[in-house]
Amino acid sequence: MSAMKMIEVYTQNGLRKVRPYYNKRSAFVKGRWLGKPLVDILANEFKLRSRDYYLEQIEKGTYKLIRDGVPLAANRLLATTIKNHDILETTTHKHEPPVKQWCSQAIEADDSAGRIAGFKVVFEDESILVIDKPCGVPVHPTGQFYQNTITELLKSHGVNALPCYRLDKITSGLLILAKNSQSAGEIQKNIRSRDMSKFYLARVRGKFPHSDSVLNNEKAVNVIFQDSSNTTVEMSPIYSIDPKRQFPVGLSASRDAITQFYPIMYIPHVNETVIACKPITGRTHQIRIHLARLGHPIVNDSVYCLHISKYPERLKFMMQFPGWENQPGLDTENLRIMFQRFIEESRNICQTKKTYCPECDTVELNDPLLSDLELCLHAWRYEDTKGKFKFQTELPNWAQLSSN
């Protein structure tokens, strides 16, 4: 359960921003909390702050216990222990990161011209909504993002829909949303059974293999993967590195992954190629990592393009060790040392002058660069193997001959 004040939205320097707002959330207490003081629960389960901090917040009313429909006064709350059926009410001052503004506010407000919330509608019926997702906007609430997400923006325009698959914040393109759980289940089942083919477009560094053997213009998208001799296949494991967590939990297990690639158009004056990508498996960042290992990273990928990567140590490790398990010289101690380097690398990126919110003492967020919210990777077409289910977006600007 949650309650919120009116949300104030504004645009600045190409970013869509939400002014910090107070948000109330309430939920029944957990069974393991029964018989314990609330301050002890907060201090033990949320160790980022001290016990004194939580005492102060209880006195301010940030945390309340609702018992028999009545909120307990702070002095009584501190003198009691949690009982069954108590409700914990939390008031937070939310600071949402900005996202890239995808259209004018006038277009966002007008749902009459093939758009909803400013998003281009590819297809819609009573069961599903298919949109062309802009880059720089998360699909659903996650982490600090809530109002600035596709699902919440659609909801504000009267459309309740569930995303049928994951699409990264900075990736653009085809996003299928279901208007009911049954439709969502059917589409997700098709994706899991690999009855659904997904085609992405990417713009990569260098002259991609077999570029001389294709039409070398945007019409080549109509014949992708028809000539197997022009297809490049990358088969290497994918794993994730999360420096926010300690080793070994921050290093996930390697999982087999396969991606097929096909050249569409080589652009000689910038030495870049527009290609089609067909992931056979669905690992996190699979296309981006596979392209980096092939030596043809996405041109503006600030994570997996070594020339501009913010995390070169992490990237070099992933390129050198496609699967980190059972590698010569990579025993547990060496992995621990390497992981510490990844943590320090991430800390160095985050070491900027900090300002704090005068209302809640939270570190205020710096605006991201627009370039960090963009990626030349576009979910272009989805279709089932029977040809009954097929959706496709327009080509993104960076994949059109006229824009190059």
mmCIF file of C-alpha atoms in Angstrom:
data_model
loop_
_atom_site.group_PDB
_atom_site.id
_atom_site.type_symbol
_atom_site.label_atom_id
_atom_site.label_comp_id
_atom_site.label_asym_id
_atom_site.label_seq_id
_atom_site.Cartn_x
_atom_site.Cartn_y
_atom_site.Cartn_z
ATOM 1 C CA MET A 1 0.000 0.000 0.000
ATOM 2 C CA SER A 2 1.294 3.459 -0.790
ATOM 3 C CA ALA A 3 0.125 7.047 -0.878
ATOM 4 C CA MET A 4 1.749 10.004 -2.588
ATOM 5 C CA LYS A 5 1.366 13.722 -2.995
ATOM 6 C CA MET A 6 1.001 15.278 -6.432
ATOM 7 C CA ILE A 7 4.120 14.627 -8.494
ATOM 8 C CA GLU A 8 5.787 17.617 -10.141
ATOM 9 C CA VAL A 9 7.551 16.878 -13.422
ATOM 10 C CA TYR A 10 9.717 19.229 -15.474
ATOM 11 C CA THR A 11 12.310 19.067 -18.251
ATOM 12 C CA GLN A 12 15.794 20.520 -18.171
ATOM 13 C CA ASN A 13 18.740 20.114 -20.544
ATOM 14 C CA GLY A 14 17.065 17.236 -22.374
ATOM 15 C CA LEU A 15 16.227 15.395 -19.143
ATOM 16 C CA ARG A 16 12.831 14.579 -17.658
ATOM 17 C CA LYS A 17 12.988 15.248 -13.931
ATOM 18 C CA VAL A 18 10.730 14.566 -10.971
ATOM 19 C CA ARG A 19 10.999 16.919 -8.004
ATOM 20 C CA PRO A 20 11.664 15.057 -4.720
ATOM 21 C CA TYR A 21 8.411 14.029 -3.085
ATOM 22 C CA TYR A 22 7.185 12.330 0.071
ATOM 23 C CA ASN A 23 5.896 8.815 -0.291
ATOM 24 C CA LYS A 24 4.063 6.759 2.345
ATOM 25 C CA ARG A 25 4.124 2.996 2.259
ATOM 26 C CA SER A 26 2.493 0.586 4.688
ATOM 27 C CA ALA A 27 2.706 -3.168 5.129
ATOM 28 C CA PHE A 28 1.967 -5.762 7.790
ATOM 29 C CA VAL A 29 4.932 -6.544 10.008
ATOM 30 C CA LYS A 30 6.872 -9.747 9.375
ATOM 31 C CA GLY A 31 6.579 -12.763 11.608
ATOM 32 C CA ARG A 32 10.233 -12.699 12.623
ATOM 33 C CA TRP A 33 9.772 -9.190 14.016
ATOM 34 C CA LEU A 34 7.165 -10.148 16.626
ATOM 35 C CA GLY A 35 8.114 -9.416 20.221
ATOM 36 C CA LYS A 36 10.967 -7.061 19.282
ATOM 37 C CA PRO A 37 11.244 -3.258 19.477
ATOM 38 C CA LEU A 38 10.913 -1.527 16.106
ATOM 39 C CA VAL A 39 14.195 0.369 16.527
ATOM 40 C CA ASP A 40 16.057 -2.940 16.947
ATOM 41 C CA ILE A 41 14.448 -4.326 13.801
ATOM 42 C CA LEU A 42 15.431 -1.269 11.751
ATOM 43 C CA ALA A 43 18.999 -1.212 13.078
ATOM 44 C CA ASN A 44 19.521 -4.943 12.463
ATOM 45 C CA GLU A 45 17.849 -5.271 9.062
ATOM 46 C CA PHE A 46 18.928 -1.954 7.540
ATOM 47 C CA LYS A 47 22.509 -1.587 8.728
ATOM 48 C CA LEU A 48 23.393 1.300 6.436
ATOM 49 C CA ARG A 49 22.349 3.667 9.246
ATOM 50 C CA SER A 50 23.027 3.659 12.987
ATOM 51 C CA ARG A 51 20.584 2.812 15.762
ATOM 52 C CA ASP A 52 20.605 6.470 16.858
ATOM 53 C CA TYR A 53 19.548 7.491 13.350
ATOM 54 C CA TYR A 54 16.505 5.215 13.497
ATOM 55 C CA LEU A 55 15.616 6.490 16.982
ATOM 56 C CA GLU A 56 15.628 10.025 15.610
ATOM 57 C CA GLN A 57 13.508 9.022 12.596
ATOM 58 C CA ILE A 58 10.915 7.308 14.813
ATOM 59 C CA GLU A 59 10.631 10.486 16.894
ATOM 60 C CA LYS A 60 10.187 12.501 13.666
ATOM 61 C CA GLY A 61 7.402 10.186 12.500
ATOM 62 C CA THR A 62 9.247 8.709 9.538
ATOM 63 C CA TYR A 63 8.452 5.233 10.909
ATOM 64 C CA LYS A 64 5.105 4.523 12.568
ATOM 65 C CA LEU A 65 3.264 1.484 13.875
ATOM 66 C CA ILE A 66 -0.463 1.293 13.220
ATOM 67 C CA ARG A 67 -2.169 -0.880 15.862
ATOM 68 C CA ASP A 68 -5.887 -1.583 15.711
ATOM 69 C CA GLY A 69 -6.215 1.178 13.133
ATOM 70 C CA VAL A 70 -4.543 3.820 15.325
ATOM 71 C CA PRO A 71 -0.948 5.107 14.888
ATOM 72 C CA LEU A 72 1.089 4.812 18.083
ATOM 73 C CA ALA A 73 2.685 7.985 19.440
ATOM 74 C CA ALA A 74 6.486 7.976 19.198
ATOM 75 C CA ASN A 75 7.041 7.572 22.964
ATOM 76 C CA ARG A 76 4.648 4.620 23.118
ATOM 77 C CA LEU A 77 6.150 3.073 19.985
ATOM 78 C CA LEU A 78 9.628 3.161 21.570
ATOM 79 C CA ALA A 79 8.292 1.531 24.741
ATOM 80 C CA THR A 80 6.457 -1.351 23.059
ATOM 81 C CA THR A 81 7.347 -4.407 21.020
ATOM 82 C CA ILE A 82 5.878 -5.433 17.685
ATOM 83 C CA LYS A 83 2.653 -7.440 17.822
ATOM 84 C CA ASN A 84 0.826 -9.575 15.305
ATOM 85 C CA HIS A 85 -1.342 -7.567 12.863
ATOM 86 C CA ASP A 86 0.660 -4.358 13.452
ATOM 87 C CA ILE A 87 1.201 -2.293 10.305
ATOM 88 C CA LEU A 88 4.495 -0.514 9.659
ATOM 89 C CA GLU A 89 4.073 2.842 7.905
ATOM 90 C CA THR A 90 7.162 4.419 6.359
ATOM 91 C CA THR A 91 7.407 7.932 4.946
ATOM 92 C CA THR A 92 10.341 8.553 2.627
ATOM 93 C CA HIS A 93 11.554 11.576 0.720
ATOM 94 C CA LYS A 94 12.086 10.082 -2.720
ATOM 95 C CA HIS A 95 14.760 11.356 -5.075
ATOM 96 C CA GLU A 96 14.308 9.855 -8.529
ATOM 97 C CA PRO A 97 17.098 9.999 -11.111
ATOM 98 C CA PRO A 98 16.219 11.892 -14.295
ATOM 99 C CA VAL A 99 15.686 10.100 -17.599
ATOM 100 C CA LYS A 100 16.108 11.217 -21.179
ATOM 101 C CA GLN A 101 13.093 13.224 -22.380
ATOM 102 C CA TRP A 102 11.762 11.349 -25.430
ATOM 103 C CA CYS A 103 9.387 13.960 -26.869
ATOM 104 C CA SER A 104 7.896 17.370 -26.186
ATOM 105 C CA GLN A 105 5.492 17.735 -23.271
ATOM 106 C CA ALA A 106 2.725 18.625 -25.740
ATOM 107 C CA ILE A 107 3.196 15.335 -27.610
ATOM 108 C CA GLU A 108 3.416 13.422 -24.317
ATOM 109 C CA ALA A 109 0.049 14.845 -23.267
ATOM 110 C CA ASP A 110 -1.700 14.017 -26.580
ATOM 111 C CA ASP A 111 -2.698 10.355 -27.018
ATOM 112 C CA SER A 112 -4.604 10.864 -30.267
ATOM 113 C CA ALA A 113 -1.904 10.495 -32.933
ATOM 114 C CA GLY A 114 -0.668 6.925 -32.649
ATOM 115 C CA ARG A 115 1.052 7.591 -29.348
ATOM 116 C CA ILE A 116 0.455 6.965 -25.665
ATOM 117 C CA ALA A 117 2.410 9.117 -23.199
ATOM 118 C CA GLY A 118 4.472 10.165 -26.202
ATOM 119 C CA PHE A 119 5.550 6.589 -26.991
ATOM 120 C CA LYS A 120 4.951 5.422 -30.572
ATOM 121 C CA VAL A 121 2.327 2.661 -30.689
ATOM 122 C CA VAL A 122 3.299 -0.211 -32.995
ATOM 123 C CA PHE A 123 0.190 -2.305 -32.258
ATOM 124 C CA GLU A 124 -2.635 -2.433 -29.746
ATOM 125 C CA ASP A 125 -5.667 -4.621 -29.095
ATOM 126 C CA GLU A 126 -7.614 -5.708 -26.019
ATOM 127 C CA SER A 127 -4.790 -8.019 -24.864
ATOM 128 C CA ILE A 128 -1.467 -6.362 -25.660
ATOM 129 C CA LEU A 129 0.196 -3.027 -26.305
ATOM 130 C CA VAL A 130 3.355 -2.860 -28.424
ATOM 131 C CA ILE A 131 5.382 0.357 -28.332
ATOM 132 C CA ASP A 132 8.661 1.658 -29.714
ATOM 133 C CA LYS A 133 10.515 2.294 -26.458
ATOM 134 C CA PRO A 134 12.856 5.297 -26.432
ATOM 135 C CA CYS A 135 16.361 4.914 -25.046
ATOM 136 C CA GLY A 136 17.140 6.273 -21.596
ATOM 137 C CA VAL A 137 13.893 5.272 -19.840
ATOM 138 C CA PRO A 138 13.560 2.188 -17.569
ATOM 139 C CA VAL A 139 10.750 -0.242 -18.356
ATOM 140 C CA HIS A 140 9.388 -0.725 -14.827
ATOM 141 C CA PRO A 141 10.042 0.541 -11.282
ATOM 142 C CA THR A 142 13.438 -0.590 -10.080
ATOM 143 C CA GLY A 143 15.982 0.807 -7.641
ATOM 144 C CA GLN A 144 15.438 4.562 -7.357
ATOM 145 C CA PHE A 145 13.246 4.754 -10.471
ATOM 146 C CA TYR A 146 9.482 4.804 -10.096
ATOM 147 C CA GLN A 147 7.573 7.653 -11.780
ATOM 148 C CA ASN A 148 10.092 7.869 -14.623
ATOM 149 C CA THR A 149 9.372 4.366 -15.956
ATOM 150 C CA ILE A 150 7.438 3.103 -18.967
ATOM 151 C CA THR A 151 4.797 1.214 -16.974
ATOM 152 C CA GLU A 152 4.090 4.105 -14.584
ATOM 153 C CA LEU A 153 3.988 6.647 -17.406
ATOM 154 C CA LEU A 154 1.490 4.462 -19.276
ATOM 155 C CA LYS A 155 -0.518 4.062 -16.073
ATOM 156 C CA SER A 156 -0.740 7.843 -15.754
ATOM 157 C CA HIS A 157 -2.424 7.770 -19.184
ATOM 158 C CA GLY A 158 -4.941 5.109 -18.162
ATOM 159 C CA VAL A 159 -3.101 2.041 -19.494
ATOM 160 C CA ASN A 160 -2.203 -0.761 -17.076
ATOM 161 C CA ALA A 161 0.191 -3.132 -18.816
ATOM 162 C CA LEU A 162 2.897 -5.610 -17.821
ATOM 163 C CA PRO A 163 6.180 -5.886 -19.765
ATOM 164 C CA CYS A 164 6.609 -9.364 -21.250
ATOM 165 C CA TYR A 165 10.417 -9.275 -21.202
ATOM 166 C CA ARG A 166 13.364 -7.212 -20.041
ATOM 167 C CA LEU A 167 14.756 -4.328 -22.077
ATOM 168 C CA ASP A 168 17.617 -2.295 -20.610
ATOM 169 C CA LYS A 169 17.083 1.367 -19.776
ATOM 170 C CA ILE A 170 19.467 2.596 -22.483
ATOM 171 C CA THR A 171 18.224 0.147 -25.156
ATOM 172 C CA SER A 172 15.495 1.370 -27.499
ATOM 173 C CA GLY A 173 12.954 -0.500 -29.565
ATOM 174 C CA LEU A 174 10.124 -2.977 -29.548
ATOM 175 C CA LEU A 175 8.506 -3.533 -26.171
ATOM 176 C CA ILE A 176 5.516 -5.856 -25.843
ATOM 177 C CA LEU A 177 3.293 -5.230 -22.827
ATOM 178 C CA ALA A 178 0.353 -7.397 -21.814
ATOM 179 C CA LYS A 179 -2.879 -5.926 -20.499
ATOM 180 C CA ASN A 180 -3.667 -9.033 -18.453
ATOM 181 C CA SER A 181 -1.725 -11.825 -16.769
ATOM 182 C CA GLN A 182 -2.992 -14.488 -19.194
ATOM 183 C CA SER A 183 -1.589 -12.679 -22.241
ATOM 184 C CA ALA A 184 1.669 -12.024 -20.403
ATOM 185 C CA GLY A 185 1.996 -15.708 -19.538
ATOM 186 C CA GLU A 186 1.406 -16.835 -23.124
ATOM 187 C CA ILE A 187 4.006 -14.473 -24.589
ATOM 188 C CA GLN A 188 6.567 -15.262 -21.891
ATOM 189 C CA LYS A 189 6.007 -18.983 -22.468
ATOM 190 C CA ASN A 190 6.760 -18.522 -26.185
ATOM 191 C CA ILE A 191 9.934 -16.617 -25.368
ATOM 192 C CA ARG A 192 11.130 -19.267 -22.904
ATOM 193 C CA SER A 193 10.422 -22.077 -25.378
ATOM 194 C CA ARG A 194 12.429 -20.201 -28.027
ATOM 195 C CA ASP A 195 9.382 -20.130 -30.259
ATOM 196 C CA MET A 196 9.992 -16.391 -30.578
ATOM 197 C CA SER A 197 12.805 -14.922 -32.681
ATOM 198 C CA LYS A 198 14.223 -11.556 -31.627
ATOM 199 C CA PHE A 199 16.149 -9.304 -33.988
ATOM 200 C CA TYR A 200 18.145 -6.309 -32.809
ATOM 201 C CA LEU A 201 20.028 -3.637 -34.743
ATOM 202 C CA ALA A 202 23.371 -2.292 -33.567
ATOM 203 C CA ARG A 203 25.999 0.117 -34.813
ATOM 204 C CA VAL A 204 29.495 -1.148 -34.105
ATOM 205 C CA ARG A 205 33.111 -0.065 -34.503
ATOM 206 C CA GLY A 206 35.074 -1.271 -37.512
ATOM 207 C CA LYS A 207 34.239 -3.204 -40.637
ATOM 208 C CA PHE A 208 32.210 -6.206 -39.546
ATOM 209 C CA PRO A 209 32.979 -9.614 -41.142
ATOM 210 C CA HIS A 210 31.315 -10.243 -44.538
ATOM 211 C CA SER A 211 30.322 -6.584 -44.984
ATOM 212 C CA ASP A 212 31.490 -6.732 -48.619
ATOM 213 C CA SER A 213 29.071 -9.583 -49.370
ATOM 214 C CA VAL A 214 25.798 -7.803 -48.580
ATOM 215 C CA LEU A 215 23.726 -5.073 -50.232
ATOM 216 C CA ASN A 216 25.447 -2.521 -47.983
ATOM 217 C CA ASN A 217 22.427 -0.268 -47.578
ATOM 218 C CA GLU A 218 19.359 -0.116 -45.382
ATOM 219 C CA LYS A 219 17.432 -2.386 -47.772
ATOM 220 C CA ALA A 220 19.689 -5.177 -46.537
ATOM 221 C CA VAL A 221 17.499 -5.441 -43.424
ATOM 222 C CA ASN A 222 14.964 -7.263 -45.598
ATOM 223 C CA VAL A 223 17.342 -10.175 -46.269
ATOM 224 C CA ILE A 224 19.165 -10.550 -42.969
ATOM 225 C CA PHE A 225 20.305 -14.075 -42.073
ATOM 226 C CA GLN A 226 19.158 -15.462 -45.430
ATOM 227 C CA ASP A 227 22.734 -16.295 -46.455
ATOM 228 C CA SER A 228 24.382 -18.350 -43.716
ATOM 229 C CA SER A 229 27.832 -17.690 -45.187
ATOM 230 C CA ASN A 230 27.499 -14.040 -44.121
ATOM 231 C CA THR A 231 26.482 -14.897 -40.555
ATOM 232 C CA THR A 232 28.934 -14.574 -37.680
ATOM 233 C CA VAL A 233 28.182 -16.682 -34.613
ATOM 234 C CA GLU A 234 29.604 -15.915 -31.184
ATOM 235 C CA MET A 235 29.385 -18.718 -28.628
ATOM 236 C CA SER A 236 30.869 -17.786 -25.275
ATOM 237 C CA PRO A 237 29.595 -17.802 -21.693
ATOM 238 C CA ILE A 238 28.095 -14.716 -20.081
ATOM 239 C CA TYR A 239 28.394 -13.729 -16.430
ATOM 240 C CA SER A 240 27.886 -10.534 -14.471
ATOM 241 C CA ILE A 241 30.189 -8.574 -12.182
ATOM 242 C CA ASP A 242 28.490 -6.486 -9.490
ATOM 243 C CA PRO A 243 31.023 -4.333 -7.584
ATOM 244 C CA LYS A 244 28.277 -3.239 -5.171
ATOM 245 C CA ARG A 245 28.532 -6.717 -3.683
ATOM 246 C CA GLN A 246 31.563 -8.484 -2.279
ATOM 247 C CA PHE A 247 33.319 -11.488 -3.780
ATOM 248 C CA PRO A 248 32.207 -14.206 -4.373
ATOM 249 C CA VAL A 249 28.489 -13.243 -4.478
ATOM 250 C CA GLY A 250 29.227 -10.312 -6.794
ATOM 251 C CA LEU A 251 30.578 -12.642 -9.488
ATOM 252 C CA SER A 252 27.813 -14.721 -11.049
ATOM 253 C CA ALA A 253 28.246 -18.168 -12.551
ATOM 254 C CA SER A 254 29.085 -18.342 -16.262
ATOM 255 C CA ARG A 255 26.154 -19.394 -18.462
ATOM 256 C CA ASP A 256 26.325 -20.569 -22.068
ATOM 257 C CA ALA A 257 25.210 -17.972 -24.617
ATOM 258 C CA ILE A 258 24.890 -17.785 -28.404
ATOM 259 C CA THR A 259 24.341 -14.741 -30.619
ATOM 260 C CA GLN A 260 24.188 -14.572 -34.410
ATOM 261 C CA PHE A 261 25.258 -11.405 -36.267
ATOM 262 C CA TYR A 262 24.713 -10.255 -39.849
ATOM 263 C CA PRO A 263 26.138 -7.129 -41.561
ATOM 264 C CA ILE A 264 23.723 -4.627 -43.087
ATOM 265 C CA MET A 265 25.683 -1.523 -44.020
ATOM 266 C CA TYR A 266 29.337 -0.492 -43.699
ATOM 267 C CA ILE A 267 29.953 3.254 -43.314
ATOM 268 C CA PRO A 268 33.570 3.788 -44.443
ATOM 269 C CA HIS A 269 34.082 7.467 -43.550
ATOM 270 C CA VAL A 270 33.572 6.647 -39.850
ATOM 271 C CA ASN A 271 34.667 2.990 -40.042
ATOM 272 C CA GLU A 272 31.441 1.720 -38.484
ATOM 273 C CA THR A 273 28.950 -0.982 -39.450
ATOM 274 C CA VAL A 274 25.211 -1.317 -38.892
ATOM 275 C CA ILE A 275 24.466 -4.964 -38.141
ATOM 276 C CA ALA A 276 21.569 -7.239 -37.213
ATOM 277 C CA CYS A 277 21.798 -9.303 -34.024
ATOM 278 C CA LYS A 278 19.829 -12.438 -33.223
ATOM 279 C CA PRO A 279 20.290 -13.659 -29.636
ATOM 280 C CA ILE A 280 19.572 -17.386 -29.360
ATOM 281 C CA THR A 281 19.842 -17.261 -25.573
ATOM 282 C CA GLY A 282 18.770 -14.415 -23.317
ATOM 283 C CA ARG A 283 21.579 -13.492 -20.939
ATOM 284 C CA THR A 284 22.002 -10.033 -19.430
ATOM 285 C CA HIS A 285 23.990 -7.732 -21.771
ATOM 286 C CA GLN A 286 24.659 -10.736 -24.015
ATOM 287 C CA ILE A 287 24.744 -8.840 -27.328
ATOM 288 C CA ARG A 288 26.975 -6.085 -25.945
ATOM 289 C CA ILE A 289 29.475 -8.494 -24.389
ATOM 290 C CA HIS A 290 29.618 -10.765 -27.431
ATOM 291 C CA LEU A 291 30.293 -7.799 -29.720
ATOM 292 C CA ALA A 292 33.088 -6.627 -27.415
ATOM 293 C CA ARG A 293 34.689 -10.075 -27.563
ATOM 294 C CA LEU A 294 34.455 -10.054 -31.361
ATOM 295 C CA GLY A 295 36.387 -6.780 -31.415
ATOM 296 C CA HIS A 296 33.397 -4.823 -32.757
ATOM 297 C CA PRO A 297 31.800 -3.152 -29.725
ATOM 298 C CA ILE A 298 28.773 -0.883 -30.009
ATOM 299 C CA VAL A 299 30.132 2.555 -30.881
ATOM 300 C CA ASN A 300 28.742 4.454 -27.877
ATOM 301 C CA ASP A 301 28.768 1.690 -25.272
ATOM 302 C CA SER A 302 30.346 3.321 -22.214
ATOM 303 C CA VAL A 303 30.642 -0.047 -20.451
ATOM 304 C CA TYR A 304 31.663 -2.595 -23.093
ATOM 305 C CA CYS A 305 33.515 -0.472 -25.688
ATOM 306 C CA LEU A 306 37.119 -0.464 -24.455
ATOM 307 C CA HIS A 307 37.946 2.862 -26.145
ATOM 308 C CA ILE A 308 35.411 4.740 -24.001
ATOM 309 C CA SER A 309 34.620 2.299 -21.175
ATOM 310 C CA LYS A 310 34.229 3.676 -17.665
ATOM 311 C CA TYR A 311 35.218 0.262 -16.337
ATOM 312 C CA PRO A 312 38.201 -0.922 -18.424
ATOM 313 C CA GLU A 313 39.550 -3.313 -15.755
ATOM 314 C CA ARG A 314 36.246 -5.124 -15.505
ATOM 315 C CA LEU A 315 35.844 -5.223 -19.291
ATOM 316 C CA LYS A 316 39.367 -6.565 -19.906
ATOM 317 C CA PHE A 317 38.671 -9.380 -17.453
ATOM 318 C CA MET A 318 35.414 -10.329 -19.218
ATOM 319 C CA MET A 319 37.144 -10.301 -22.595
ATOM 320 C CA GLN A 320 40.155 -12.295 -21.407
ATOM 321 C CA PHE A 321 38.100 -14.861 -19.499
ATOM 322 C CA PRO A 322 34.825 -15.687 -21.325
ATOM 323 C CA GLY A 323 34.180 -18.152 -18.507
ATOM 324 C CA TRP A 324 36.019 -17.454 -15.259
ATOM 325 C CA GLU A 325 35.582 -20.868 -13.634
ATOM 326 C CA ASN A 326 38.478 -23.354 -13.731
ATOM 327 C CA GLN A 327 40.840 -20.935 -15.462
ATOM 328 C CA PRO A 328 44.615 -21.413 -14.969
ATOM 329 C CA GLY A 329 45.905 -18.774 -12.573
ATOM 330 C CA LEU A 330 42.433 -17.785 -11.391
ATOM 331 C CA ASP A 331 42.267 -19.382 -7.972
ATOM 332 C CA THR A 332 40.048 -17.994 -5.232
ATOM 333 C CA GLU A 333 42.654 -15.587 -3.881
ATOM 334 C CA ASN A 334 43.484 -14.149 -7.309
ATOM 335 C CA LEU A 335 39.787 -13.718 -8.042
ATOM 336 C CA ARG A 336 39.367 -11.901 -4.734
ATOM 337 C CA ILE A 337 42.218 -9.535 -5.621
ATOM 338 C CA MET A 338 40.785 -8.901 -9.090
ATOM 339 C CA PHE A 339 37.341 -8.243 -7.675
ATOM 340 C CA GLN A 340 38.758 -5.676 -5.262
ATOM 341 C CA ARG A 341 40.150 -3.831 -8.290
ATOM 342 C CA PHE A 342 36.671 -3.778 -9.810
ATOM 343 C CA ILE A 343 35.268 -2.316 -6.586
ATOM 344 C CA GLU A 344 37.952 0.397 -6.481
ATOM 345 C CA GLU A 345 37.368 1.173 -10.159
ATOM 346 C CA SER A 346 33.665 1.760 -9.485
ATOM 347 C CA ARG A 347 34.414 3.868 -6.407
ATOM 348 C CA ASN A 348 36.695 6.127 -8.437
ATOM 349 C CA ILE A 349 33.855 6.758 -10.892
ATOM 350 C CA CYS A 350 31.549 7.735 -8.026
ATOM 351 C CA GLN A 351 34.034 10.045 -6.267
ATOM 352 C CA THR A 352 32.484 13.415 -7.010
ATOM 353 C CA LYS A 353 31.618 16.294 -4.727
ATOM 354 C CA LYS A 354 28.479 15.347 -2.815
ATOM 355 C CA THR A 355 25.588 17.585 -1.858
ATOM 356 C CA TYR A 356 22.902 16.579 0.611
ATOM 357 C CA CYS A 357 19.161 17.155 0.639
ATOM 358 C CA PRO A 358 18.302 19.631 3.437
ATOM 359 C CA GLU A 359 15.039 17.780 4.154
ATOM 360 C CA CYS A 360 16.185 14.159 4.409
ATOM 361 C CA ASP A 361 20.018 14.313 4.370
ATOM 362 C CA THR A 362 20.105 12.008 1.332
ATOM 363 C CA VAL A 363 22.949 12.454 -1.142
ATOM 364 C CA GLU A 364 21.471 14.402 -4.050
ATOM 365 C CA LEU A 365 21.914 12.854 -7.470
ATOM 366 C CA ASN A 366 24.072 14.403 -10.160
ATOM 367 C CA ASP A 367 22.489 14.692 -13.584
ATOM 368 C CA PRO A 368 23.647 11.981 -15.996
ATOM 369 C CA LEU A 369 25.184 12.902 -19.324
ATOM 370 C CA LEU A 370 22.741 12.463 -22.193
ATOM 371 C CA SER A 371 25.360 10.274 -23.887
ATOM 372 C CA ASP A 372 25.175 7.874 -20.929
ATOM 373 C CA LEU A 373 21.449 7.398 -21.602
ATOM 374 C CA GLU A 374 21.910 6.465 -25.261
ATOM 375 C CA LEU A 375 23.026 3.246 -26.936
ATOM 376 C CA CYS A 376 23.083 2.227 -30.599
ATOM 377 C CA LEU A 377 21.243 -1.008 -29.810
ATOM 378 C CA HIS A 378 17.619 -1.306 -30.892
ATOM 379 C CA ALA A 379 15.089 -4.126 -30.457
ATOM 380 C CA TRP A 380 13.799 -4.078 -34.028
ATOM 381 C CA ARG A 381 11.618 -7.130 -34.729
ATOM 382 C CA TYR A 382 9.923 -9.970 -32.831
ATOM 383 C CA GLU A 383 8.223 -12.885 -34.567
ATOM 384 C CA ASP A 384 7.172 -16.439 -33.788
ATOM 385 C CA THR A 385 8.335 -19.421 -35.818
ATOM 386 C CA LYS A 386 4.835 -19.913 -37.294
ATOM 387 C CA GLY A 387 4.636 -16.402 -38.710
ATOM 388 C CA LYS A 388 1.422 -15.557 -36.851
ATOM 389 C CA PHE A 389 3.034 -13.140 -34.431
ATOM 390 C CA LYS A 390 5.221 -10.419 -35.941
ATOM 391 C CA PHE A 391 5.960 -6.869 -34.831
ATOM 392 C CA GLN A 392 8.545 -4.462 -36.154
ATOM 393 C CA THR A 393 9.545 -0.844 -35.490
ATOM 394 C CA GLU A 394 10.866 1.782 -37.851
ATOM 395 C CA LEU A 395 14.644 1.932 -38.248
ATOM 396 C CA PRO A 396 16.361 4.153 -35.681
ATOM 397 C CA ASN A 397 18.051 7.255 -37.104
ATOM 398 C CA TRP A 398 21.571 5.882 -36.643
ATOM 399 C CA ALA A 399 20.692 2.851 -38.828
ATOM 400 C CA GLN A 400 19.357 4.859 -41.777
ATOM 401 C CA LEU A 401 21.522 5.574 -44.817
ATOM 402 C CA SER A 402 20.213 9.139 -45.051
ATOM 403 C CA SER A 403 21.497 9.890 -41.537
ATOM 404 C CA ASN A 404 25.027 8.684 -42.230
#
